[in-house]
Coordinates of C-alpha atoms and ligand atoms in Angstrom, one line a residue:
M668 CA -14.8 -4.1 21.0
T669 CA -16.4 -3.3 17.6
T670 CA -17.6 -6.2 15.5
K671 CA -15.6 -6.8 12.3
L672 CA -17.8 -6.2 9.3
W673 CA -17.1 -8.3 6.2
A674 CA -18.0 -7.6 2.6
N675 CA -17.4 -9.0 -0.9
S676 CA -15.7 -6.6 -3.2
G677 CA -16.9 -5.9 -6.8
D678 CA -13.8 -3.8 -7.5
S679 CA -10.3 -5.2 -6.7
H680 CA -7.1 -5.4 -8.8
F681 CA -3.9 -7.3 -9.2
I682 CA -0.7 -5.7 -10.2
E683 CA 0.9 -7.4 -13.2
P684 CA 4.5 -8.4 -12.8
D685 CA 6.8 -6.1 -14.8
D686 CA 7.9 -8.8 -17.3
L687 CA 4.5 -10.6 -17.6
W688 CA 4.1 -9.7 -21.3
S689 CA 7.6 -9.0 -22.4
K690 CA 8.9 -12.5 -21.5
E691 CA 6.3 -14.3 -23.6
L692 CA 5.7 -12.0 -26.6
P693 CA 7.6 -12.2 -29.8
K694 CA 10.3 -9.5 -30.2
S695 CA 8.2 -7.6 -32.7
L696 CA 5.6 -7.0 -30.1
V697 CA 7.7 -6.6 -26.9
D698 CA 8.5 -3.0 -27.5
L699 CA 4.8 -2.1 -27.8
V700 CA 3.6 -3.1 -24.3
P701 CA 2.6 -0.4 -21.9
R702 CA 5.3 0.8 -19.6
S703 CA 6.0 4.0 -17.6
V704 CA 9.4 5.6 -17.0
K705 CA 9.6 8.2 -14.2
D706 CA 11.9 11.2 -14.4
E707 CA 14.7 11.2 -11.8
D708 CA 13.0 14.1 -10.0
G709 CA 9.9 12.0 -9.6
L710 CA 7.6 14.8 -10.9
W711 CA 6.8 13.5 -14.4
E712 CA 6.6 10.2 -16.2
T713 CA 6.6 9.1 -19.8
V714 CA 4.0 6.5 -20.6
Y715 CA 4.6 4.3 -23.7
V716 CA 1.7 2.4 -25.2
D717 CA 1.8 0.5 -28.5
G718 CA 4.4 2.6 -30.2
Q719 CA 3.0 5.9 -28.9
S720 CA 4.0 7.9 -25.8
F721 CA 2.9 10.8 -23.7
R722 CA 4.2 12.7 -20.8
R723 CA 2.2 13.3 -17.6
R724 CA 2.8 15.0 -14.3
L725 CA 2.6 12.7 -11.4
P726 CA 0.2 13.6 -8.6
K727 CA 1.9 15.5 -5.8
M728 CA 1.8 13.3 -2.8
T729 CA 1.0 15.4 0.2
G730 CA -1.1 15.0 3.2
G731 CA -3.9 12.4 3.1
A732 CA -3.2 11.3 -0.5
K733 CA 0.4 10.4 0.3
E734 CA -0.6 8.6 3.4
F735 CA -3.1 6.5 1.4
R736 CA -0.6 5.6 -1.3
D737 CA 2.1 4.7 1.1
L738 CA -0.4 2.5 3.0
A739 CA -1.7 0.8 -0.1
Q740 CA 1.9 0.0 -1.2
R741 CA 2.6 -1.4 2.2
A742 CA -0.1 -4.0 1.8
P743 CA 1.9 -7.2 2.0
G744 CA -0.1 -8.7 -0.9
F745 CA 0.4 -5.6 -3.1
K746 CA 2.7 -7.6 -5.5
D747 CA 3.2 -10.8 -3.5
F748 CA 0.1 -12.8 -4.4
S749 CA 0.7 -15.5 -1.8
K750 CA 0.0 -12.8 0.9
R751 CA -3.2 -11.5 -0.7
I752 CA -5.7 -13.6 1.1
A753 CA -4.1 -12.7 4.5
D754 CA -4.5 -9.0 3.5
Q755 CA -8.2 -9.6 2.8
D756 CA -8.8 -11.6 6.0
E757 CA -7.2 -8.7 7.9
E758 CA -9.3 -6.1 6.1
G759 CA -12.6 -8.1 6.2
V760 CA -13.0 -8.7 2.5
W761 CA -14.4 -12.1 1.5
A762 CA -14.8 -12.7 -2.3
E763 CA -13.4 -10.3 -4.8
L764 CA -13.7 -9.5 -8.5
V765 CA -10.1 -8.9 -9.5
F766 CA -9.4 -6.5 -12.4
P767 CA -6.0 -5.9 -14.0
S768 CA -4.0 -2.7 -13.5
L769 CA -1.7 -2.3 -16.6
G770 CA -4.4 -4.1 -18.6
M771 CA -6.6 -1.1 -18.0
W772 CA -4.8 0.6 -20.9
A773 CA -6.3 -1.9 -23.3
A774 CA -8.4 0.8 -25.2
S775 CA -5.1 2.5 -26.2
F776 CA -3.7 -0.5 -28.0
R777 CA -4.1 -0.2 -31.8
T778 CA -2.2 -3.3 -32.9
R779 CA -4.7 -6.2 -33.2
E780 CA -2.1 -8.9 -32.6
L781 CA -0.6 -7.2 -29.6
L782 CA -4.0 -6.8 -27.8
K783 CA -5.0 -10.4 -28.6
E784 CA -1.7 -11.8 -27.3
T785 CA -1.4 -9.7 -24.2
A786 CA -5.0 -10.7 -23.3
R787 CA -4.2 -14.4 -23.7
I788 CA -1.0 -14.1 -21.6
T789 CA -2.8 -12.2 -18.8
N790 CA -5.7 -14.7 -18.8
D791 CA -3.4 -17.7 -18.5
F792 CA -1.5 -15.9 -15.7
S793 CA -4.8 -15.2 -13.9
V794 CA -5.7 -18.9 -14.0
S795 CA -2.3 -20.1 -12.7
E796 CA -1.4 -17.3 -10.2
I797 CA -4.8 -15.9 -9.0
M798 CA -7.6 -18.4 -9.4
S799 CA -5.3 -21.1 -8.0
L800 CA -4.9 -19.2 -4.7
S801 CA -8.5 -19.3 -3.6
P802 CA -12.0 -19.6 -5.1
R803 CA -12.6 -16.3 -3.3
L804 CA -10.6 -14.6 -6.1
L805 CA -12.6 -14.1 -9.3
P806 CA -10.3 -12.6 -11.9
T807 CA -11.9 -10.8 -14.9
A808 CA -10.9 -12.1 -18.3
Q809 CA -9.3 -9.8 -20.9
I810 CA -10.3 -9.8 -24.5
S811 CA -9.7 -7.8 -27.7
T812 CA -11.6 -4.5 -28.0
L813 CA -10.3 -4.1 -31.6
D814 CA -11.8 -7.2 -33.3
V815 CA -15.1 -8.9 -32.5
Q816 CA -14.0 -12.4 -33.5
D817 CA -10.8 -12.2 -31.5
A818 CA -13.0 -11.1 -28.6
I819 CA -15.4 -14.0 -28.9
D820 CA -12.7 -16.6 -29.3
E821 CA -10.9 -15.5 -26.2
M822 CA -14.1 -14.9 -24.2
Q823 CA -15.2 -18.5 -24.9
R824 CA -11.8 -19.9 -24.1
C825 CA -11.9 -18.0 -20.8
A826 CA -15.4 -19.3 -20.0
G827 CA -14.0 -22.8 -20.4
L828 CA -11.1 -21.9 -18.0
G829 CA -13.6 -20.8 -15.2
F830 CA -13.8 -17.1 -15.6
K831 CA -17.2 -15.6 -14.8
S832 CA -16.8 -12.1 -16.2
V833 CA -14.9 -10.1 -18.8
F834 CA -13.2 -6.8 -18.1
F835 CA -14.4 -4.0 -20.6
T836 CA -12.9 -0.7 -21.1
I837 CA -15.4 2.2 -21.1
S838 CA -15.1 2.5 -24.8
P839 CA -13.0 0.7 -27.4
H840 CA -10.1 2.3 -29.3
P841 CA -11.4 5.2 -31.4
M842 CA -10.5 3.3 -34.6
Q843 CA -13.2 0.8 -33.7
Q844 CA -16.9 1.3 -33.4
D845 CA -18.3 2.1 -29.9
W846 CA -20.3 -0.4 -27.9
Q847 CA -23.7 0.7 -29.1
H848 CA -23.0 -0.4 -32.7
D849 CA -24.2 -3.7 -34.3
Y850 CA -20.6 -4.6 -34.9
W851 CA -20.4 -6.0 -31.3
E852 CA -23.8 -7.8 -31.4
P853 CA -22.2 -11.3 -31.9
L854 CA -20.1 -10.7 -28.8
W855 CA -23.2 -9.8 -26.7
A856 CA -25.0 -12.9 -27.9
A857 CA -22.0 -15.1 -27.2
M858 CA -21.5 -13.7 -23.7
E859 CA -25.2 -14.2 -22.8
E860 CA -24.9 -17.8 -24.0
A861 CA -21.7 -18.3 -22.0
K862 CA -23.2 -16.6 -18.9
M863 CA -20.3 -14.1 -18.7
V864 CA -20.8 -10.8 -17.0
I865 CA -19.7 -7.5 -18.7
A866 CA -17.5 -5.8 -16.2
F867 CA -16.8 -2.2 -17.1
H868 CA -14.3 -0.4 -15.0
I869 CA -14.2 3.4 -15.0
G870 CA -11.1 5.3 -15.9
T871 CA -10.2 3.1 -18.9
E872 CA -10.8 5.5 -21.8
P873 CA -8.3 5.6 -24.6
I874 CA -5.5 8.1 -24.3
D875 CA -5.0 10.8 -27.0
M876 CA -1.3 10.2 -27.4
A877 CA -0.6 13.4 -29.3
A878 CA -2.2 15.5 -26.6
G879 CA -1.1 13.3 -23.7
E880 CA -4.5 13.2 -22.1
V881 CA -7.7 11.2 -21.9
I882 CA -9.7 12.0 -25.0
G883 CA -12.1 14.9 -24.5
I884 CA -12.1 15.1 -20.7
T885 CA -8.8 16.4 -19.5
Y886 CA -8.9 19.7 -17.5
R887 CA -6.1 21.9 -16.6
G888 CA -6.0 24.9 -14.2
P889 CA -8.2 25.5 -11.2
G890 CA -9.9 22.4 -9.9
G891 CA -8.2 20.2 -12.5
A892 CA -7.3 17.3 -10.2
V893 CA -10.8 16.8 -8.8
M894 CA -12.4 17.5 -12.1
N895 CA -10.3 14.9 -13.9
Y896 CA -11.1 12.4 -11.2
T897 CA -14.8 13.1 -11.3
E898 CA -14.9 12.9 -15.1
T899 CA -13.7 9.3 -15.1
T900 CA -17.0 8.5 -13.3
F901 CA -19.3 9.7 -16.1
S902 CA -17.9 7.4 -18.7
G903 CA -19.2 4.4 -16.8
Q904 CA -22.6 5.9 -16.9
R905 CA -22.2 6.5 -20.7
A906 CA -21.2 2.9 -21.2
V907 CA -24.5 1.7 -19.6
M908 CA -26.5 4.4 -21.5
K909 CA -25.1 2.9 -24.8
M910 CA -25.9 -0.7 -23.8
V911 CA -29.4 0.2 -22.8
A912 CA -30.4 2.7 -25.6
S913 CA -28.9 0.6 -28.4
G914 CA -31.1 -2.3 -27.3
A915 CA -28.1 -4.6 -26.6
L916 CA -29.4 -5.4 -23.1
D917 CA -33.0 -5.6 -24.2
R918 CA -32.1 -8.2 -26.9
H919 CA -30.2 -10.2 -24.3
P920 CA -32.1 -10.1 -21.1
D921 CA -29.8 -12.6 -19.4
L922 CA -26.7 -10.5 -20.1
K923 CA -25.6 -8.6 -17.0
V924 CA -23.5 -5.5 -16.8
M925 CA -21.6 -4.0 -13.9
V926 CA -19.7 -0.8 -13.5
S927 CA -16.9 -0.9 -11.0
E928 CA -15.6 2.0 -9.0
G929 CA -18.1 4.5 -10.4
G930 CA -20.5 4.9 -7.4
A931 CA -24.1 3.7 -7.5
T932 CA -26.5 6.6 -7.0
W933 CA -26.1 7.4 -10.7
A934 CA -28.1 4.3 -11.7
P935 CA -31.6 5.5 -10.5
F936 CA -30.8 9.0 -11.9
L937 CA -29.8 7.6 -15.3
A938 CA -32.9 5.4 -15.4
D939 CA -35.0 8.6 -14.7
R940 CA -33.4 10.5 -17.6
M941 CA -33.5 7.6 -20.1
E942 CA -37.1 6.8 -19.2
E943 CA -38.1 10.5 -19.8
G944 CA -36.2 10.6 -23.1
Y945 CA -37.6 7.3 -24.3
R946 CA -41.2 8.4 -23.4
Q947 CA -41.2 12.1 -24.5
H948 CA -39.2 11.5 -27.7
Y949 CA -40.9 8.2 -28.5
M950 CA -41.6 9.1 -32.1
T951 CA -37.9 9.5 -33.0
V952 CA -36.6 6.7 -30.7
R953 CA -34.8 3.9 -32.5
P954 CA -34.7 1.0 -31.7
K955 CA -37.9 0.6 -29.8
L956 CA -37.3 -1.5 -26.7
N957 CA -39.4 -4.4 -25.3
R958 CA -38.8 -3.2 -21.8
S959 CA -38.4 0.3 -20.4
P960 CA -34.9 1.7 -19.8
R961 CA -35.7 1.6 -16.0
E962 CA -36.7 -2.0 -16.1
I963 CA -33.5 -2.9 -18.0
I964 CA -31.2 -0.9 -15.7
Y965 CA -32.8 -2.2 -12.5
S966 CA -32.6 -5.8 -13.6
Q967 CA -29.4 -6.1 -15.6
V968 CA -27.0 -3.4 -14.3
Y969 CA -24.9 -3.5 -11.1
A970 CA -22.7 -0.8 -9.7
S971 CA -19.9 -0.8 -7.2
F972 CA -18.7 2.0 -4.9
Q973 CA -16.1 2.3 -2.2
H974 CA -16.7 5.4 0.0
D975 CA -20.0 7.0 -1.3
P976 CA -22.4 7.5 1.7
T977 CA -25.4 8.0 -0.7
A978 CA -24.9 4.6 -2.4
V979 CA -26.7 3.0 0.5
S980 CA -29.7 5.2 -0.2
A981 CA -29.8 4.1 -3.8
C982 CA -30.5 0.6 -2.6
R983 CA -32.6 1.3 0.4
D984 CA -34.6 4.3 -0.7
M985 CA -34.6 4.3 -4.5
G986 CA -35.3 0.7 -5.2
F987 CA -32.1 0.1 -7.1
N988 CA -31.1 -3.2 -5.5
N989 CA -27.9 -3.9 -7.5
V990 CA -25.5 -1.9 -5.4
M991 CA -22.3 -3.6 -4.4
W992 CA -19.5 -2.5 -2.2
G993 CA -15.9 -2.6 -3.6
S994 CA -12.5 -2.1 -1.9
D995 CA -10.4 -1.2 -5.0
Y996 CA -7.5 -3.0 -3.3
P997 CA -4.7 -2.2 -3.7
H998 CA -5.2 1.1 -5.6
L999 CA -4.9 4.6 -4.2
E1000 CA -8.6 5.3 -4.4
G1001 CA -9.3 2.1 -2.3
T1002 CA -10.0 1.4 1.3
Y1003 CA -6.9 -0.7 2.3
G1004 CA -6.0 0.3 5.8
H1005 CA -9.3 1.8 6.5
T1006 CA -11.8 -0.8 5.3
Q1007 CA -13.3 -1.4 8.7
E1008 CA -13.7 2.3 9.4
T1009 CA -15.4 2.6 5.9
L1010 CA -17.7 -0.3 6.3
H1011 CA -18.8 0.8 9.8
G1012 CA -19.3 4.3 8.6
L1013 CA -21.5 3.1 5.8
F1014 CA -23.5 0.4 7.5
D1015 CA -23.8 1.0 11.2
G1016 CA -27.4 1.8 11.8
V1017 CA -28.5 0.5 8.4
D1018 CA -31.2 -2.2 8.4
A1019 CA -29.8 -5.7 8.1
A1020 CA -31.4 -6.6 4.8
T1021 CA -29.9 -3.5 3.0
S1022 CA -26.5 -4.0 4.6
D1023 CA -26.4 -7.7 3.6
R1024 CA -27.6 -7.0 0.1
I1025 CA -24.8 -4.4 -0.6
R1026 CA -22.0 -6.3 1.2
F1027 CA -22.9 -9.8 -0.1
G1028 CA -26.2 -10.3 -1.9
A1029 CA -25.8 -8.3 -5.1
F1030 CA -22.3 -9.8 -5.7
E1031 CA -23.7 -13.4 -5.1
E1032 CA -26.5 -12.8 -7.5
L1033 CA -24.1 -11.7 -10.2
F1034 CA -21.6 -14.5 -9.5
P1035 CA -23.6 -17.4 -8.1
S1036 CA -20.7 -19.8 -8.2
A1037 CA -18.5 -17.6 -5.9
P1038 CA -18.1 -19.1 -2.4
K1039 CA -20.5 -17.8 0.1
A1040 CA -19.2 -16.1 3.2
P1041 CA -19.4 -18.5 6.2
A1042 CA -22.4 -17.7 8.6
D1043 CA -20.1 -16.6 11.4
I1044 CA -18.6 -13.7 9.5
R1045 CA -21.8 -12.7 7.7
N1046 CA -23.0 -10.4 10.4
Ligands
MN1138 MN1 -10.9 -0.2 -9.3

């Protein structure tokens, strides 16, 4: 019999109940919350976000993809939170960082009050319905990405409620300044003070409603599906690039950043490129940093992956220790139903220290208050 391999997950989700926001928001805001309406033929859907809408073709579910989606939606804890821990016990997942699903549209909200209120409602829901289930579940807080003071107020309230991290979209709404600008500096200072981790999740760019696509990176034609999927990965790298080059992480050495679902091997690569740019273009570099880009990335940036075989090498062979595994439960890209096969494929034959670091250590370093896996399952 094969030994069950356990791991913490730096990338999991919950699915919001359909009426989470609508039942609590004032009438003026209810019509603005994100929702999707599928055509009868199931081929297209219309997505409504904050008074805007766009149409998109749904992925054709054939072969492996259909199998994975059916399986993920058969997870008993897919929507019934009371069954979630049993799902994780079955799969071999110990502690999880839990992101939203619908809330990932946050960068497409343009109404300040709507974003502020939906964040507050989601956070209260996460406390009462997710945190309460088990200390193994660490929900991410949601905050405004339109107004820095709204963001600080909600982040501090959430720190008081027991959250350890804040979910960040890869960039804010295009009407707001991007993460590298000084506008956000008070938030970085407040998060460092509150010991809250910045948790970027890939695939959270704002949508260009008129075009019905993610701004700047939507391909059509040959290769489109794989190209669009792959493109979502680069934005996570760009978010880290902005936080490093702008000096935000240099000014706040205790501020930690993670990128979920974006792989891990990019981190040493990005460090190489930024290091070269910083050194060779030194005369024009602003701001100057107190530590090199590599030093900042290797000490303050963490990355989670689910299937990537090379992610293990990033930790073992490239000295980038902050590699974390993630299940992406219960999403289509995740490992539900094949978690054990995935973990054995990744870690069988890998030295114990590397395996433990990726499955538990990096997560525990980032979230020291999370419950440690008991010795008998930490194999
Ligand atoms: Mn995910």
